[in-house]
Short mmCIF file of C-alpha atoms in Angstrom, two decimals:
data_model
loop_
_atom_site.label_atom_id
_atom_site.label_comp_id
_atom_site.label_asym_id
_atom_site.label_seq_id
_atom_site.Cartn_x
_atom_site.Cartn_y
_atom_site.Cartn_z
CA MET A 1 125.99 161.71 -19.70
CA ILE A 2 125.00 158.87 -22.00
CA PHE A 3 125.42 155.41 -20.48
CA ASP A 4 126.27 152.24 -22.35
CA LYS A 5 124.04 150.16 -20.11
CA VAL A 6 121.62 150.63 -17.21
CA PHE A 7 121.01 148.00 -14.56
CA ILE A 8 117.66 148.39 -12.85
CA LEU A 9 117.52 146.51 -9.56
CA PHE A 10 113.96 145.20 -9.21
CA PRO A 11 112.34 144.28 -5.89
CA LYS A 12 110.74 140.84 -6.01
CA GLY A 13 107.40 141.88 -4.50
CA ASN A 14 104.64 143.49 -6.54
CA GLY A 15 103.83 147.11 -5.84
CA GLY A 16 104.59 150.70 -6.75
CA VAL A 17 108.38 150.33 -6.68
CA LYS A 18 108.30 147.52 -9.23
CA GLU A 19 105.91 149.55 -11.42
CA VAL A 20 108.33 152.48 -11.38
CA CYS A 21 111.25 150.16 -12.25
CA ARG A 22 109.36 148.80 -15.25
CA SER A 23 108.54 152.29 -16.47
CA LEU A 24 112.15 153.44 -16.12
CA ASN A 25 113.20 150.38 -18.11
CA ILE A 26 110.91 151.50 -20.95
CA GLY A 27 112.24 155.05 -20.68
CA PHE A 28 115.91 154.09 -20.95
CA GLU A 29 115.23 151.73 -23.84
CA SER A 30 113.42 154.55 -25.65
CA LYS A 31 116.77 156.35 -25.58
CA SER A 32 118.44 153.32 -27.20
CA ILE A 33 120.26 152.51 -23.95
CA GLU A 34 120.59 148.81 -23.18
CA THR A 35 118.95 147.85 -19.88
CA GLU A 36 119.03 144.75 -17.70
CA ASP A 37 116.61 143.90 -14.92
CA VAL A 38 118.25 142.40 -11.83
CA ASN A 39 116.44 140.96 -8.81
CA SER A 40 119.16 138.65 -7.48
CA LEU A 41 121.33 139.93 -4.61
CA TRP A 42 124.37 137.89 -5.68
CA LEU A 43 124.08 138.93 -9.33
CA ALA A 44 123.64 142.58 -8.33
CA PHE A 45 126.86 142.42 -6.28
CA LYS A 46 128.86 140.82 -9.11
CA LEU A 47 127.61 143.27 -11.73
CA ALA A 48 128.13 146.32 -9.53
CA LEU A 49 131.66 145.28 -8.60
CA LYS A 50 132.52 144.54 -12.23
CA SER A 51 131.17 147.92 -13.35
CA ARG A 52 133.72 149.73 -11.19
CA PHE A 53 136.61 148.26 -13.18
CA THR A 54 135.17 148.41 -16.69
CA SER A 55 135.70 151.15 -19.22
CA GLN A 56 131.99 151.13 -20.02
CA LYS A 57 129.69 153.71 -18.52
CA GLN A 58 127.16 151.64 -16.58
CA LEU A 59 124.43 153.09 -14.37
CA PHE A 60 122.80 151.23 -11.46
CA ILE A 61 119.30 152.25 -10.34
CA THR A 62 118.80 151.04 -6.76
CA ASN A 63 116.05 151.06 -4.13
CA LEU A 64 115.62 150.04 -0.50
CA SER A 65 116.00 146.35 -1.37
CA PHE A 66 119.26 146.84 -3.28
CA GLY A 67 120.66 150.15 -2.04
CA VAL A 68 123.86 148.67 -0.64
CA PHE A 69 125.11 147.82 -4.14
CA GLY A 70 125.49 151.50 -4.95
CA LEU A 71 128.71 151.34 -2.93
CA PHE A 72 130.33 149.03 -5.51
CA ALA A 73 129.08 150.67 -8.71
CA LYS A 74 130.89 153.52 -10.42
CA TYR A 75 127.61 155.30 -11.20
CA SER A 76 124.52 154.70 -9.08
CA VAL A 77 121.22 156.36 -8.14
CA PHE A 78 119.31 155.44 -5.00
CA ILE A 79 115.60 156.22 -5.48
CA ILE A 80 113.93 157.21 -2.21
CA HIS A 81 110.43 155.94 -2.93
CA GLY A 82 109.18 156.86 0.53
CA TYR A 83 109.91 156.74 4.22
CA PRO A 84 108.97 154.32 7.01
CA PHE A 85 105.63 154.80 8.77
CA TYR A 86 106.01 154.41 12.52
CA ARG A 87 102.32 153.47 12.92
CA THR A 88 102.56 150.38 10.72
CA GLU A 89 106.10 149.21 11.55
CA SER A 90 107.45 147.39 14.58
CA TYR A 91 109.78 149.26 16.95
CA PHE A 92 112.90 147.73 15.41
CA GLY A 93 111.49 147.52 11.86
CA TYR A 94 110.94 151.28 11.75
CA ARG A 95 114.45 152.06 12.97
CA ILE A 96 116.09 149.57 10.64
CA LYS A 97 114.32 151.03 7.59
CA LEU A 98 115.18 154.55 8.71
CA PHE A 99 118.88 153.62 9.05
CA LEU A 100 118.94 151.88 5.67
CA HIS A 101 117.48 154.95 3.92
CA TYR A 102 120.15 157.10 5.57
CA LEU A 103 122.96 154.68 4.71
CA PHE A 104 121.99 154.03 1.08
CA ALA A 105 121.63 157.74 0.35
CA ILE A 106 125.29 158.05 1.35
CA LEU A 107 126.57 154.91 -0.39
CA ASN A 108 125.07 155.74 -3.80
CA LYS A 109 126.55 158.47 -5.97
CA LYS A 110 123.18 160.26 -6.22
CA SER A 111 119.93 160.02 -4.27
CA VAL A 112 116.60 160.95 -5.82
CA ALA A 113 113.35 161.69 -3.98
CA VAL A 114 110.12 160.96 -5.86
CA SER A 115 108.38 164.12 -4.60
CA PHE A 116 109.11 167.41 -2.87
CA LEU A 117 107.20 166.07 0.13
CA THR A 118 109.61 163.12 0.27
CA ARG A 119 112.59 165.47 0.07
CA TYR A 120 111.16 167.69 2.81
CA VAL A 121 110.60 164.77 5.19
CA CYS A 122 113.98 163.20 4.43
CA GLU A 123 116.08 166.34 4.75
CA ASN A 124 114.28 168.13 7.58
CA HIS A 125 113.06 165.31 9.80
CA LEU A 126 115.13 162.22 9.02
CA GLY A 127 118.53 163.69 8.10
CA ILE A 128 118.68 161.80 4.78
CA ARG A 129 120.66 163.28 1.89
CA VAL A 130 118.71 164.04 -1.30
CA SER A 131 120.42 165.11 -4.55
CA LYS A 132 117.31 165.95 -6.58
CA VAL A 133 113.55 165.50 -6.87
CA ILE A 134 112.47 163.47 -9.91
CA GLN A 135 108.80 162.53 -9.92
CA ASN A 136 107.75 159.07 -11.04
CA PRO A 137 106.72 158.30 -14.63
CA LEU A 138 103.39 156.87 -15.70
CA PRO A 139 103.32 153.09 -15.36
CA GLU A 140 104.13 150.64 -18.12
CA GLY A 141 101.53 150.43 -20.85
CA PHE A 142 99.41 153.42 -19.80
CA LEU A 143 96.34 153.85 -21.97
CA ASN A 144 93.15 155.87 -21.84
CA PRO A 145 90.47 153.40 -22.97
CA ASP A 146 87.28 154.56 -24.62
CA VAL A 147 85.04 153.39 -21.77
CA LYS A 148 82.05 155.24 -20.36
CA GLN A 149 82.17 156.12 -16.68
CA ILE A 150 79.53 154.37 -14.56
CA PRO A 151 77.81 156.33 -11.75
CA ASP A 152 78.30 155.24 -8.13
CA THR A 153 81.39 153.19 -8.98
CA LEU A 154 84.48 153.54 -6.82
CA VAL A 155 87.94 152.09 -7.51
CA TYR A 156 91.02 151.45 -5.36
CA LEU A 157 94.34 150.41 -6.86
CA GLY A 158 97.29 149.33 -4.75
CA ARG A 159 98.65 146.85 -2.25
CA LEU A 160 96.36 145.55 0.47
CA VAL A 161 98.51 146.49 3.46
CA ALA A 162 97.84 148.33 6.71
CA SER A 163 99.51 151.61 5.65
CA LYS A 164 97.01 152.00 2.77
CA ASN A 165 94.03 152.10 5.19
CA ILE A 166 91.93 149.98 2.84
CA ASP A 167 89.90 148.68 5.82
CA ILE A 168 88.83 152.25 6.60
CA ILE A 169 87.82 152.82 2.98
CA LEU A 170 85.67 149.68 3.02
CA SER A 171 84.12 150.78 6.33
CA GLY A 172 83.31 154.16 4.76
CA VAL A 173 81.66 152.48 1.78
CA GLU A 174 79.69 150.22 4.13
CA MET A 175 78.46 153.25 6.11
CA LEU A 176 77.41 154.98 2.89
CA ARG A 177 75.42 151.94 1.76
CA LYS A 178 73.60 151.83 5.09
CA SER A 179 72.75 155.53 4.76
CA PHE A 180 71.27 154.95 1.29
CA PRO A 181 69.88 151.38 1.39
CA GLY A 182 68.37 151.51 -2.10
CA ARG A 183 71.55 152.70 -3.74
CA ALA A 184 73.91 150.27 -5.51
CA ILE A 185 77.49 151.38 -4.89
CA LYS A 186 80.06 149.24 -6.64
CA PHE A 187 83.61 149.14 -5.24
CA ASN A 188 86.43 147.69 -7.37
CA ILE A 189 89.55 146.75 -5.39
CA ILE A 190 92.52 146.12 -7.69
CA GLY A 191 95.60 144.68 -6.02
CA ASN A 192 96.78 142.03 -3.63
CA GLY A 193 98.52 141.77 -0.29
CA PRO A 194 98.55 140.18 3.16
CA MET A 195 95.19 141.71 4.13
CA LEU A 196 93.24 140.21 1.22
CA ASP A 197 91.62 137.26 3.03
CA GLN A 198 90.90 139.35 6.12
CA LEU A 199 89.17 142.06 4.07
CA LYS A 200 87.12 139.59 2.06
CA SER A 201 85.90 137.98 5.29
CA LYS A 202 85.13 141.26 7.07
CA PHE A 203 83.48 143.01 4.10
CA PRO A 204 81.64 140.28 2.15
CA HIS A 205 79.22 142.60 0.31
CA GLU A 206 78.54 141.41 -3.24
CA ASP A 207 79.45 144.81 -4.67
CA ASN A 208 82.90 144.75 -3.09
CA ILE A 209 84.82 143.18 -5.97
CA PHE A 210 88.37 142.02 -5.20
CA HIS A 211 90.12 141.68 -8.56
CA GLY A 212 93.65 140.90 -7.32
CA TYR A 213 96.45 141.70 -9.79
CA ILE A 214 95.14 141.94 -13.35
CA ASP A 215 96.66 142.77 -16.73
CA VAL A 216 97.22 146.40 -17.62
CA VAL A 217 94.45 146.65 -20.23
CA GLU A 218 91.80 145.30 -17.88
CA LYS A 219 93.08 147.54 -15.09
CA TYR A 220 92.61 150.71 -17.11
CA LYS A 221 89.19 149.62 -18.36
CA ILE A 222 87.99 149.18 -14.77
CA MET A 223 89.53 152.47 -13.69
CA LYS A 224 88.07 154.44 -16.59
CA ALA A 225 84.62 152.93 -16.01
CA SER A 226 84.68 154.15 -12.41
CA SER A 227 83.40 157.54 -11.39
CA ALA A 228 85.91 158.08 -8.55
CA PHE A 229 89.30 156.83 -7.37
CA ILE A 230 90.25 156.51 -3.71
CA SER A 231 93.49 156.03 -1.79
CA LEU A 232 93.89 156.94 1.88
CA CYS A 233 97.55 156.30 2.66
CA GLU A 234 98.31 159.33 4.79
CA GLY A 235 101.43 161.15 3.63
CA GLU A 236 101.78 159.03 0.47
CA PRO A 237 105.26 159.98 -0.82
CA PHE A 238 104.10 160.18 -4.45
CA GLY A 239 101.15 158.03 -5.51
CA VAL A 240 101.60 156.52 -8.98
CA THR A 241 97.96 155.39 -8.91
CA ALA A 242 96.84 159.01 -8.41
CA LEU A 243 98.92 159.98 -11.46
CA GLU A 244 97.07 157.34 -13.50
CA ALA A 245 93.74 158.57 -12.14
CA LYS A 246 94.65 162.13 -13.16
CA TYR A 247 95.01 161.24 -16.84
CA LEU A 248 91.85 159.13 -16.74
CA ASN A 249 89.96 162.21 -15.45
CA LEU A 250 88.78 160.44 -12.31
CA LYS A 251 87.57 162.31 -9.27
CA CYS A 252 90.20 161.55 -6.62
CA ILE A 253 89.43 160.99 -2.94
CA LEU A 254 92.79 161.49 -1.24
CA PRO A 255 94.28 162.80 2.03
CA THR A 256 94.84 166.53 2.35
CA TYR A 257 98.59 165.90 2.44
CA GLY A 258 100.73 163.74 0.16
CA GLY A 259 102.81 163.83 -3.00
CA HIS A 260 99.68 163.96 -5.17
CA GLN A 261 99.30 167.63 -4.22
CA GLU A 262 102.27 168.34 -6.48
CA PHE A 263 100.66 167.11 -9.70
CA LEU A 264 96.92 166.61 -9.23
CA PRO A 265 94.65 169.43 -10.49
CA LYS A 266 92.48 170.86 -7.72
CA GLN A 267 89.30 170.28 -9.71
CA LEU A 268 89.86 166.53 -9.48
CA LEU A 269 90.64 166.45 -5.75
CA PHE A 270 88.19 165.53 -2.99
CA PRO A 271 90.33 165.83 0.16
CA VAL A 272 89.96 163.89 3.41
CA ASN A 273 91.34 165.64 6.51
CA ASN A 274 91.21 162.71 8.92
CA VAL A 275 91.67 159.43 7.08
CA PHE A 276 90.82 157.53 10.29
CA ASP A 277 87.38 159.15 10.63
CA ILE A 278 85.02 156.70 8.92
CA GLU A 279 82.14 159.19 8.93
CA GLU A 280 84.24 161.83 7.16
CA VAL A 281 85.55 159.26 4.69
CA SER A 282 82.00 158.14 3.92
CA GLY A 283 80.86 161.74 3.40
CA VAL A 284 83.70 162.58 1.02
CA ILE A 285 83.07 159.39 -0.98
CA ASN A 286 79.42 160.44 -1.31
CA SER A 287 80.43 163.95 -2.43
CA ALA A 288 82.76 162.57 -5.09
CA LEU A 289 80.26 160.02 -6.39
CA THR A 290 77.41 162.55 -6.63
CA SER A 291 79.37 165.47 -8.12
CA PRO A 292 79.44 166.07 -11.89
CA PHE A 293 82.14 164.22 -13.81
CA ALA A 294 85.39 166.16 -13.75
CA ILE A 295 86.52 166.43 -17.36
CA ASP A 296 89.48 168.57 -18.37
CA GLY A 297 90.68 168.08 -21.92
CA SER A 298 93.81 170.12 -21.23
CA LEU A 299 95.25 167.30 -19.09
CA ALA A 300 96.12 165.33 -22.22
CA GLU A 301 98.46 168.14 -23.27
CA THR A 302 100.64 167.70 -20.17
CA ILE A 303 101.10 163.93 -20.38
CA THR A 304 104.42 164.08 -22.25
CA LYS A 305 106.35 165.29 -19.20
CA ASP A 306 105.20 162.24 -17.21
CA LEU A 307 106.02 159.63 -19.85
CA PRO A 308 109.03 157.35 -19.13
CA GLY A 309 111.26 158.87 -21.82
CA SER A 310 110.91 162.38 -20.39
CA VAL A 311 111.53 161.22 -16.83
CA VAL A 312 114.71 159.25 -17.61
CA ASP A 313 116.20 162.36 -19.24
CA LYS A 314 116.31 163.81 -15.73
CA TYR A 315 118.18 160.75 -14.45
CA LEU A 316 120.72 161.03 -17.25
CA ASN A 317 121.22 164.72 -16.48
CA LEU A 318 122.23 163.87 -12.90
CA PHE A 319 125.68 163.01 -14.20
CA SER A 320 126.07 165.73 -16.83
#
């Protein structure tokens, strides 16, 4: 089905969900479909209610922040970007998020999981309805800069929150530096979040560089100059940052389980079994940094399927 207009309901906070929304916006516009970004609850309600009584074909893309508005829209897709983590949520916070996922999957006309792992967890453990798996597109403005990789340079990209285990990563880097005192290991941390001040205070090493949120060009230059990428969110539902790292040919230090297993070539993967074991984390970081650069020219040939235009075709086909 071709829609006259697509409303993409944006969360206000920075993070992976907002990145995916921006990329979907680009994808729909590449199909000459008018889009509108909405991050106001009242506006979302008015637009969704109006869409039910208009002759126009209007699609609403919702998420956990706006999932309730799928009830009022004639055509709506609830994207299940993940699932609550009991370890990092309060007793009531976990149960509320779990209930909202369950409810919004029912209220929206279609529900989409961002990975087969997400679908498996939702359907088999949480009882949440999933219509289809559609993996996330590459973020807005993806580019592969002509920058030379620098040895012993590690990069993290994402929010600085407890579920990402960034404190464990920094502890692993600190242990590695102590094991090789004459070795300069640079660690670029790109992103922001509630743990920023705490991490800066606890890990004040001069080679721990906290960049915060930066523009897309600078982000990809830093990533491409790094020799390895790391993210230790156990059971990451998808991992947009790992998708970026894939096409930048970065060695990827990631948990043994997560959505990245569905798209990341094995030659780029340096798995961590226990993301809470600082000694293991440190050892895997060392293995990744000291291994030969993983270069696979064939990756460039597969990028089309992950571009926004290709991904939104799958959303449009949900209603065919």
